[in-house]
Amino acid sequence: MKRVYGFNEGGKELIDILGGKGGNLAEMKRIGLPIPEGIIVSTTACKEFFRDGKKITSELEKEILEKLEYLQEVTGKKFEGNNPLLVSVRSGAPISMPGMMDTILNLGLNDVTAEKMSKIFNDEIFVHELYTRFIQMFSEIVMGIEKELFFSLKEKLFAERKGEPKIDTYKLVIKKSKELYKEKTGLNFPESAKEQLFMAVNAIFNSWENERAILYRKINGIDDSMGTAVVIQEMVFGNRNDKSGTGVAFSRNPSNGENELFGEYLLKAQGEDIVAGIRTPEPIARLHEQLPEIYDEFARLAKVLENHNKDMQDIEFTIEDGKLYLLQTRNGKRSPYAAVKIAVDMVHEGILSKEEAIMKVDPNVLPQLLHGNFDPEAVKKATLLGKGLPGSAGVAIGRVMFASERVETRALAILVREETSPEDIKGISQAQGIVTVKGGATSHGAVVARGMGKCCVTGCGEIQINDIKREMYINGHTVKEGDFISISGYTGEIFLGKVKLTEPKFDDNLKEFVSWCKEIKRLGVRMNADTPADAFLGKGFGAEGIGLCRTEHMFFQKEKIWTIRSMIMSTNPIEREEALKKMLDLQREDFYNIFKVVDGQIVIIRLLDPPLHEFLPKEEKDKEKMASILNLPLIEIERRIRNLKDENPMLGHRGCRLAVTYPEIYNTQARGVIEAALQCKREGINVKPEIMIPLIIGVGELKFIKQNITAEINKVFEEQGMSIEYKIGTMMETPRACLLADDIAKEAEFFSFGTNDLTQTTMGLSRDDSVKFIDDYHTHGIFKLEPFASIDVRGVGKLVKLGATLGREANPNLEIGICGEHGGDPKSIDFFEKTGLDYVSCSPFRVLVAIVAAAQSHIRNK
Ligand code: PEP
Ligand code: MG
């Protein structure tokens, strides 16, 4: 097993073993860039270290010493030699974790080497300054002694000895610092450079498991078992003289993507001076005035690196006595806006192919371009009230309102509710954003908010609402109705007051980028749209038709809801017929308007699937209004509500089960679809209606319902003396339907996997209630991903695959898609691509994400 490498061995292809920093340094050496020489203790050694009880083994010591020979030879310097070798010792994991682990500079100093170096540099103050820094850093990182103790010791001694020669005070600081080390550890400060090095490597390995590194990995989904490498590199001194300095710069502007150097530097300083914020660095452009040749050389090297790595670079550099060295390079982190601009520019500049450019942009960040985001600096200063789940991307600022009707009367409102119901739709549509105390990523509030492109935070159990006092309590804060809050649908965070925003941007770069993705992808991308306005929006973002039109959502607008309520609450055919007549008129018009918008594209209309509890009137005044509409006493309304209430509404009288009991409901809807389609046909609008049956558990329901609606449709054709092509298909939302997909495919012309319900029914986890305990599953590592947001590939995915395979075997023409919330999630899209589905369907605001993710997964899996 090889544990230690020289910079002359390998390059960036070995990043898993050499770490990002080490791999890129070796790569820079390979292409002849000016880097200080060094060696790398690999992640292999780190894994071994943790496996063998956190000890540096004698084999590892031996290998380090062997490679040290190489380093001494190429640098012409030696540990504790006449020309002493000093090194930096830095962590460098395969995936960059900026600032999470430790660094030690100037290692190799002791009283003897300090004297020798003072002579070589002809500057004993400079060398002793390095020495004090080394003792402080080493003590802090290897032994955990607070650095402030060393700073105050140094400050105190210099203050007391103002008139004394500086070098004497430095020597005293060094002596006292070592005494402090002994007092805290009971050990002598190590004088041997090799011992210092072994102790440092040990400490850097251990820093892989410090609290902040663990947390960072958790947040960013980085594998804990990966380990870190340790880079041991010859020191160059940015603090040596006025022609020395250190800095960090990006090869392009990471904020707006402009092709210009962006960064900062300090003359006469070591890297830690910038990080510690003791002195204010200068913008990089000023280096052009101070050291023009160095600036030009740096700009040239930044381009070399960018072209070589085919990406924007984040580079650390040091200048020692007028000579430039590169210390590190990595692909730079950037804003979503810059990500798209840089990818597009690099194609135009011939650096990237279109396919390579597509892979450079994280699709999940794209909604930020449409919604804007909070200014990161403002977020740092804002008061965080609490955190829920990120329900729908975007950010919103507004006044807290606890009731929908009050939202309607206030500009800039954020609706905060225990949970939302259809009564809140108008409130939701007028609010800037929505917060719910209960409900998860597929809860009603989140689905609706995403559909409208509204920012939404769900499941914030930290909030307690007091409706009477019209205030809420959250982590010790009281927020009154009318107070401003700012919410982030990206992170689930809720802040007090107004947090400053960045600008939303949907420009030519994004358009061009998306057009390439559309050329390359295989999967179709449709939208989940219930209104002409949604359909218009989604079409603008590039949706190719409607994959799911939830007809119950068409009744969400304030007055329409009474029609569906009347229908649900009617107890005899006469009442129901009355309500259905009204329903037919409303639906025909809605379908007609939607067909017009998507002219020529497929529209899949899903027949009624209301979990009844979402539609029943809850508030007293609504019950009274229902009584007056149906001309019944209030007590009768209350009795019917009680009768209709399912104990378990998600598995209750919903979906096609309603149509088995009351076939006239779906018949009426089918009539509405076809009458609207015929109207369009007469007007020359191209329509492709497809009717979809929800929640079936086998072919029996589908056959029964298909027979009924086909008969009704034929009646319409006869009445109107004309016909139109249409399809009838089904949602696949239960395990049994997937298991028996071959039977079903003989009756269905298409399948659409409803993965919200399929996840619920396969896992036996309620989409609404799981929010109460799902966090615990994450905490204990039982779930790695949230199954309602990212498809459970092993379980639910297996059913999707089985359903698709059985379905296609029985009916080769079967068109297969997915329309659950997973249709807008890149990880899930990757699975759907591999499974060979025909399309995904998602909310209009996720269409861009899905187009880019579909292109990426096609490239990845080709
Ligand atoms: C589903 O279950 O995945 C689906 C799309 O239907 P709904 O969310 O309306 O239940
Ligand atoms: Mg469903």
XYZ file of N, CA and C in Angstrom, residues 464-656:
579
model
N -45.763 28.596 17.578
C -47.049 28.400 18.255
C -47.900 29.606 17.899
N -49.077 29.362 17.328
C -49.919 30.492 16.931
C -50.991 30.723 17.994
N -51.161 31.958 18.387
C -52.274 32.307 19.271
C -53.245 33.160 18.454
N -54.308 32.507 17.943
C -55.226 33.180 17.027
C -55.993 34.301 17.715
N -56.222 34.121 19.024
C -57.013 35.130 19.731
C -56.208 36.422 19.893
N -54.984 36.264 20.345
C -54.149 37.464 20.502
C -53.532 37.919 19.177
N -53.712 37.100 18.148
C -53.104 37.354 16.845
C -51.596 37.572 16.981
N -50.953 36.583 17.563
C -49.493 36.614 17.619
C -48.956 35.192 17.589
N -47.642 35.082 17.312
C -47.048 33.746 17.360
C -45.797 33.800 18.208
N -45.469 32.628 18.767
C -44.285 32.526 19.622
C -43.332 31.568 18.937
N -42.088 32.006 18.846
C -41.103 31.156 18.163
C -39.736 31.371 18.809
N -39.242 30.314 19.409
C -37.927 30.337 20.065
C -37.690 31.594 20.911
N -38.649 31.900 21.747
C -38.474 33.023 22.675
C -38.880 34.385 22.116
N -39.213 34.448 20.822
C -39.650 35.723 20.236
C -41.179 35.727 20.131
N -41.759 36.900 20.311
C -43.184 37.052 20.046
C -43.321 37.911 18.796
N -44.029 37.389 17.801
C -44.225 38.159 16.570
C -45.723 38.423 16.437
N -46.069 39.706 16.323
C -47.490 40.078 16.251
C -47.938 40.161 14.796
N -49.245 39.953 14.590
C -49.767 40.119 13.239
C -49.422 41.537 12.770
N -48.937 41.632 11.538
C -48.547 42.943 11.013
C -47.037 43.176 11.084
N -46.330 42.407 11.933
C -44.872 42.548 11.989
C -44.253 41.948 10.722
N -43.139 42.510 10.297
C -42.461 41.984 9.110
C -41.589 40.769 9.442
N -41.659 39.757 8.588
C -40.671 38.680 8.635
C -40.157 38.432 7.219
N -39.031 37.724 7.121
C -38.467 37.350 5.821
C -38.280 35.847 5.840
N -38.743 35.171 4.788
C -38.647 33.712 4.812
C -37.902 33.202 3.581
N -37.189 32.106 3.762
C -36.443 31.529 2.647
C -36.965 30.135 2.332
N -37.493 29.969 1.149
C -37.950 28.652 0.690
C -36.786 27.783 0.225
N -35.568 28.315 0.237
C -34.399 27.490 -0.090
C -33.895 26.756 1.141
N -33.967 27.445 2.297
C -33.364 26.874 3.509
C -34.394 26.582 4.590
N -35.608 27.130 4.452
C -36.606 26.975 5.511
C -36.436 27.984 6.634
N -35.505 28.923 6.473
C -35.258 29.869 7.564
C -36.297 30.988 7.601
N -36.589 31.419 8.835
C -37.516 32.532 9.045
C -36.778 33.598 9.843
N -36.702 34.807 9.284
C -35.977 35.894 9.951
C -36.950 36.973 10.399
N -36.540 37.699 11.420
C -37.318 38.845 11.873
C -37.023 40.029 10.945
N -38.061 40.814 10.617
C -37.852 42.038 9.839
C -37.613 41.771 8.362
N -37.093 42.811 7.687
C -36.900 42.718 6.234
C -35.430 42.465 5.927
N -35.150 41.369 5.255
C -33.768 41.073 4.875
C -33.575 41.524 3.419
N -32.441 42.191 3.174
C -32.194 42.748 1.832
C -32.136 41.649 0.753
N -32.686 41.976 -0.428
C -32.764 40.997 -1.521
C -31.722 41.236 -2.611
N -31.372 40.158 -3.320
C -30.627 40.350 -4.565
C -31.654 40.360 -5.708
N -31.219 40.785 -6.870
C -32.133 40.925 -8.016
C -32.453 39.595 -8.705
N -33.712 39.358 -9.134
C -33.974 38.187 -9.970
C -33.473 38.431 -11.405
N -32.957 37.384 -12.038
C -32.431 37.584 -13.390
C -32.778 36.404 -14.292
N -33.493 36.641 -15.372
C -33.753 35.606 -16.386
C -33.361 36.232 -17.709
N -32.129 35.993 -18.125
C -31.612 36.765 -19.252
C -31.221 35.864 -20.416
N -30.553 36.473 -21.407
C -30.204 35.750 -22.627
C -29.298 34.558 -22.363
N -28.394 34.691 -21.372
C -27.503 33.566 -21.070
C -28.314 32.347 -20.672
N -29.272 32.582 -19.771
C -30.086 31.475 -19.284
C -30.891 30.871 -20.436
N -31.423 31.741 -21.278
C -32.219 31.237 -22.411
C -31.354 30.343 -23.308
N -30.141 30.822 -23.581
C -29.267 30.048 -24.468
C -28.893 28.711 -23.809
N -28.578 28.793 -22.530
C -28.194 27.590 -21.786
C -29.324 26.543 -21.841
N -30.529 27.007 -21.589
C -31.676 26.091 -21.560
C -31.922 25.513 -22.963
N -31.682 26.323 -23.980
C -31.921 25.807 -25.341
C -30.961 24.642 -25.638
N -29.739 24.702 -25.135
C -28.806 23.577 -25.346
C -29.309 22.335 -24.609
N -29.799 22.557 -23.388
C -30.297 21.412 -22.612
C -31.452 20.746 -23.337
N -32.299 21.561 -23.951
C -33.462 21.001 -24.660
C -33.012 20.188 -25.872
N -31.964 20.667 -26.549
C -31.440 19.921 -27.714
C -30.936 18.545 -27.286
N -30.337 18.482 -26.119
C -29.601 17.276 -25.732
C -30.444 16.260 -24.964
N -31.405 16.708 -24.183
C -32.118 15.778 -23.289
C -32.966 14.770 -24.080
N -33.258 13.648 -23.429
C -34.147 12.640 -24.015
C -35.541 12.711 -23.383
N -35.561 12.838 -22.035
C -36.833 12.862 -21.303
C -37.668 14.080 -21.698
N -38.966 13.875 -21.840
C -39.847 15.026 -22.016
C -40.022 15.729 -20.673
N -40.266 17.027 -20.722
C -40.536 17.752 -19.479
C -41.875 18.476 -19.631
N -42.836 18.014 -18.850
C -44.153 18.652 -18.880
C -44.386 19.359 -17.552
N -45.527 20.041 -17.496
C -45.782 20.780 -16.240
C -47.046 20.278 -15.543
N -47.069 20.483 -14.238
C -48.289 20.265 -13.468
C -48.965 21.634 -13.398
N -50.038 21.805 -14.154
C -50.674 23.123 -14.204
C -52.185 22.962 -14.138
N -52.801 23.772 -13.302
C -54.254 23.648 -13.093
C -55.035 24.848 -13.611
N -54.321 25.883 -14.008
C -55.009 27.091 -14.475
C -54.322 27.595 -15.750
N -55.029 28.391 -16.547
C -54.389 28.952 -17.753
C -53.151 29.768 -17.386
N -53.194 30.450 -16.255
C -52.044 31.280 -15.869
C -50.818 30.412 -15.599
N -51.016 29.300 -14.878
C -49.907 28.361 -14.635
C -49.369 27.825 -15.942
N -50.314 27.450 -16.831
C -49.933 26.831 -18.096
C -49.111 27.813 -18.934
N -49.498 29.070 -18.897
C -48.796 30.106 -19.649
C -47.363 30.253 -19.119
N -47.279 30.284 -17.800
C -45.984 30.433 -17.138
C -45.060 29.266 -17.491
N -45.581 28.044 -17.314
C -44.771 26.847 -17.549
C -44.345 26.743 -19.001
N -45.235 27.146 -19.911
C -44.895 27.098 -21.333
C -43.728 28.055 -21.600
N -43.789 29.198 -20.949
C -42.702 30.182 -21.080
C -41.369 29.631 -20.597
N -41.404 28.790 -19.585
C -40.164 28.197 -19.073
C -39.720 26.997 -19.905
N -40.560 26.597 -20.869
C -40.138 25.533 -21.775
C -40.869 24.212 -21.605
N -41.969 24.196 -20.851
C -42.686 22.924 -20.661
C -43.272 22.439 -21.978
N -43.277 21.114 -22.124
C -43.795 20.512 -23.354
C -45.143 19.869 -23.049
N -46.111 20.680 -22.762
C -47.449 20.160 -22.460
C -47.706 20.047 -20.963
N -48.909 19.558 -20.647
C -49.305 19.433 -19.248
C -49.354 17.952 -18.886
N -48.562 17.575 -17.899
C -48.517 16.172 -17.478
C -49.532 15.878 -16.394
N -49.992 16.934 -15.739
C -50.995 16.741 -14.682
C -51.771 18.026 -14.487
N -53.080 17.928 -14.762
C -53.966 19.038 -14.419
C -54.886 18.480 -13.343
N -54.681 18.934 -12.107
C -55.472 18.389 -10.984
C -56.820 19.104 -10.986
N -57.862 18.390 -11.392
C -59.130 19.104 -11.582
C -59.699 19.652 -10.274
N -59.414 19.003 -9.155
C -59.952 19.549 -7.896
C -59.328 20.914 -7.590
N -58.094 21.131 -8.062
C -57.465 22.433 -7.833
C -58.154 23.549 -8.610
N -58.900 23.148 -9.652
C -59.577 24.174 -10.451
C -60.709 24.825 -9.672
N -61.028 24.208 -8.547
C -62.118 24.776 -7.739
C -61.596 25.578 -6.564
N -60.311 25.792 -6.545
C -59.738 26.472 -5.391
C -60.121 27.950 -5.314
N -60.445 28.526 -6.462
C -60.796 29.944 -6.373
C -62.064 30.114 -5.562
N -62.046 31.189 -4.804
C -63.022 31.399 -3.732
C -64.449 30.915 -4.032
N -65.063 31.383 -5.104
C -66.478 31.055 -5.290
C -66.683 29.647 -5.840
N -65.712 29.200 -6.663
C -65.884 27.888 -7.287
C -65.922 26.769 -6.252
N -65.273 27.018 -5.139
C -65.186 25.956 -4.136
C -66.566 25.526 -3.637
N -67.525 26.439 -3.710
C -68.878 26.088 -3.226
C -69.549 25.081 -4.138
N -69.167 25.085 -5.400
C -69.744 24.118 -6.327
C -69.304 22.707 -5.949
N -68.003 22.576 -5.735
C -67.517 21.227 -5.424
C -67.983 20.804 -4.034
N -68.060 21.757 -3.126
C -68.575 21.421 -1.793
C -70.023 20.936 -1.881
N -70.805 21.636 -2.669
C -72.205 21.234 -2.798
C -72.285 19.827 -3.354
N -71.393 19.535 -4.298
C -71.410 18.222 -4.926
C -71.011 17.143 -3.910
N -69.932 17.406 -3.172
C -69.474 16.420 -2.184
C -70.545 16.196 -1.115
N -71.226 17.279 -0.749
C -72.131 17.183 0.397
C -73.548 16.773 0.023
N -73.779 16.629 -1.258
C -75.144 16.226 -1.611
C -75.330 14.752 -1.236
N -76.542 14.434 -0.765
C -76.755 13.051 -0.319
C -77.742 12.316 -1.215
N -78.261 13.014 -2.227
C -79.154 12.276 -3.133
C -78.900 12.727 -4.559
N -79.327 11.909 -5.541
C -79.017 12.179 -6.953
C -79.518 13.542 -7.419
N -80.635 14.003 -6.863
C -81.172 15.283 -7.352
C -80.241 16.432 -6.967
N -79.861 16.429 -5.667
C -78.912 17.469 -5.221
C -77.618 17.391 -6.027
N -77.149 16.150 -6.201
C -75.859 15.980 -6.874
C -75.948 16.459 -8.322
N -77.047 16.116 -8.993
C -77.195 16.510 -10.392
C -77.151 18.034 -10.539
N -77.810 18.675 -9.590
C -77.829 20.141 -9.570
C -76.395 20.693 -9.496
N -75.629 20.118 -8.527
C -74.247 20.586 -8.330
C -73.384 20.239 -9.530
N -73.624 19.050 -10.105
C -72.805 18.627 -11.243
C -73.033 19.511 -12.467
N -74.247 20.000 -12.633
C -74.530 20.892 -13.762
C -73.650 22.130 -13.685
N -73.606 22.672 -12.474
C -72.766 23.869 -12.293
C -71.301 23.517 -12.545
N -70.946 22.331 -12.033
C -69.566 21.906 -12.170
C -69.191 21.776 -13.647
N -70.098 21.227 -14.448
C -69.832 21.040 -15.871
C -69.541 22.392 -16.534
N -70.350 23.382 -16.218
C -70.141 24.694 -16.843
C -68.770 25.264 -16.491
N -68.429 25.149 -15.196
C -67.134 25.686 -14.766
C -65.988 24.950 -15.438
N -66.078 23.609 -15.450
C -64.969 22.811 -15.967
C -64.786 23.023 -17.469
N -65.889 23.052 -18.206
C -65.801 23.217 -19.659
C -65.020 24.481 -19.991
N -65.353 25.539 -19.259
C -64.689 26.820 -19.517
C -63.205 26.751 -19.146
N -62.925 26.153 -17.982
C -61.524 26.034 -17.546
C -60.700 25.226 -18.542
N -61.257 24.069 -18.963
C -60.509 23.224 -19.897
C -60.276 23.975 -21.213
N -61.306 24.634 -21.673
C -61.196 25.379 -22.936
C -60.040 26.392 -22.850
N -60.007 27.132 -21.753
C -58.963 28.155 -21.600
C -57.565 27.547 -21.534
N -57.460 26.419 -20.865
C -56.142 25.769 -20.781
C -55.723 25.230 -22.153
N -56.640 24.568 -22.857
C -56.320 24.047 -24.198
C -55.803 25.166 -25.101
N -56.441 26.318 -24.968
C -56.055 27.453 -25.817
C -54.598 27.863 -25.554
N -54.240 27.884 -24.279
C -52.875 28.318 -23.938
C -51.830 27.362 -24.486
N -52.061 26.057 -24.301
C -51.006 25.114 -24.691
C -51.136 24.650 -26.143
N -52.049 25.233 -26.858
C -52.311 24.936 -28.275
C -51.329 23.926 -28.910
N -51.824 22.746 -29.175
C -51.001 21.767 -29.898
C -50.257 20.792 -28.993
N -50.141 21.115 -27.727
C -49.409 20.202 -26.844
C -50.387 19.295 -26.095
N -49.849 18.194 -25.581
C -50.685 17.244 -24.827
C -51.137 17.866 -23.506
N -52.396 17.621 -23.143
C -52.884 18.036 -21.825
C -53.478 16.808 -21.140
N -52.891 16.419 -20.018
C -53.442 15.273 -19.278
C -54.298 15.812 -18.139
N -55.579 15.464 -18.221
C -56.501 15.955 -17.203
C -56.797 14.827 -16.224
N -56.458 15.060 -14.993
C -56.677 14.035 -13.975
C -58.053 14.268 -13.352
N -58.906 13.269 -13.408
C -60.249 13.431 -12.852
C -60.169 13.541 -11.328
N -61.268 14.004 -10.771
C -61.298 14.464 -9.383
C -60.643 13.519 -8.359
N -59.763 14.080 -7.540
C -59.121 13.304 -6.477
C -58.966 14.168 -5.240
N -60.091 14.619 -4.668
C -59.892 15.457 -3.485
C -59.875 14.607 -2.226
N -58.805 14.653 -1.461
C -58.940 14.091 -0.124
C -60.024 14.952 0.541
N -61.158 14.360 0.894
C -62.341 15.159 1.232
C -62.090 16.178 2.343
N -61.211 15.796 3.272
C -60.999 16.704 4.407
C -60.467 18.059 3.949
N -59.815 18.065 2.782
C -59.286 19.342 2.308
C -60.397 20.279 1.824
N -61.571 19.711 1.551
C -62.615 20.527 0.946
C -63.799 20.857 1.852
N -63.930 20.120 2.938
C -65.099 20.356 3.788
C -64.978 21.717 4.476
N -66.111 22.427 4.626
C -66.022 23.711 5.335
C -65.627 23.468 6.795
N -64.753 24.305 7.300
C -64.291 24.107 8.675
C -64.835 25.195 9.589
N -64.808 26.419 9.080
C -65.184 27.517 9.973
C -66.701 27.679 10.018
N -67.163 28.202 11.155
C -68.591 28.333 11.421
C -69.310 29.074 10.284
N -68.716 30.197 9.880
C -69.400 31.021 8.873
C -69.504 30.282 7.533
N -68.507 29.424 7.242
C -68.556 28.652 6.004
C -69.632 27.570 6.076
N -69.780 26.992 7.279
C -70.828 25.980 7.432
C -72.201 26.636 7.240
N -72.328 27.845 7.781
C -73.603 28.556 7.633
C -73.894 28.855 6.164
N -72.833 29.277 5.467
C -73.025 29.596 4.048
C -73.443 28.336 3.270
N -72.826 27.199 3.623
C -73.162 25.931 2.978
C -74.647 25.612 3.207
N -75.082 25.836 4.455
C -76.482 25.554 4.798
C -77.414 26.384 3.925
N -77.025 27.648 3.713
C -77.920 28.491 2.929
C -77.882 28.109 1.447
N -76.711 27.721 0.937
C -76.634 27.305 -0.477
C -77.485 26.058 -0.719
N -77.365 25.085 0.188
C -78.098 23.830 -0.009
C -79.522 23.900 0.553
N -79.803 25.054 1.151
C -81.133 25.241 1.729
C -81.458 24.157 2.776
N -80.512 23.969 3.678
C -80.655 22.944 4.714
C -80.339 23.563 6.066
N -80.849 22.977 7.160
C -80.489 23.516 8.473
C -79.004 23.238 8.795
N -78.411 24.117 9.586
C -76.998 23.996 9.944
C -76.701 22.624 10.558
N -77.619 22.151 11.359
C -77.408 20.879 12.056
C -77.260 19.721 11.057
N -77.978 19.838 9.935
C -77.889 18.806 8.898
C -76.516 18.884 8.195
N -76.059 20.109 7.969
C -74.734 20.293 7.359
C -73.675 19.652 8.267
N -73.799 19.926 9.556
C -72.808 19.380 10.489
C -72.847 17.854 10.500
N -74.066 17.312 10.404
C -74.201 15.846 10.385
C -73.505 15.280 9.135
N -73.729 15.932 7.977
C -73.127 15.433 6.732
C -71.592 15.539 6.786
N -71.129 16.625 7.391
C -69.665 16.769 7.509
C -69.108 15.618 8.342
N -69.812 15.315 9.441
C -69.358 14.200 10.291
C -69.338 12.891 9.501
N -70.389 12.670 8.723
C -70.475 11.427 7.946
C -69.390 11.326 6.887
N -69.044 12.479 6.322
C -68.067 12.476 5.223
C -66.635 12.379 5.724
N -66.452 12.670 6.986
C -65.084 12.737 7.506
C -64.466 11.338 7.557
N -63.395 11.155 6.807
C -62.685 9.874 6.855
C -61.806 9.840 8.091
N -61.680 8.671 8.696
C -60.734 8.534 9.811
C -59.323 8.705 9.290
N -59.110 8.224 8.062
C -57.777 8.262 7.473
C -57.930 8.802 6.057
N -58.063 10.120 5.926
C -58.493 10.687 4.639
C -57.591 10.335 3.473
N -56.293 10.186 3.714
C -55.387 9.895 2.603
C -55.652 8.504 2.014
N -56.241 7.606 2.819
C -56.571 6.271 2.307
C -58.094 6.096 2.287
N -58.800 7.205 2.239
C -60.249 7.137 2.393
C -60.999 7.201 1.073
N -62.110 7.896 1.122
C -63.009 7.959 -0.024
C -62.528 9.030 -0.995
N -61.452 8.742 -1.677
C -60.893 9.717 -2.612
C -60.544 9.035 -3.931
N -60.093 9.834 -4.898
C -59.660 9.292 -6.183
C -60.782 8.515 -6.862
N -60.396 7.450 -7.539
C -61.371 6.698 -8.315
C -62.429 6.051 -7.423
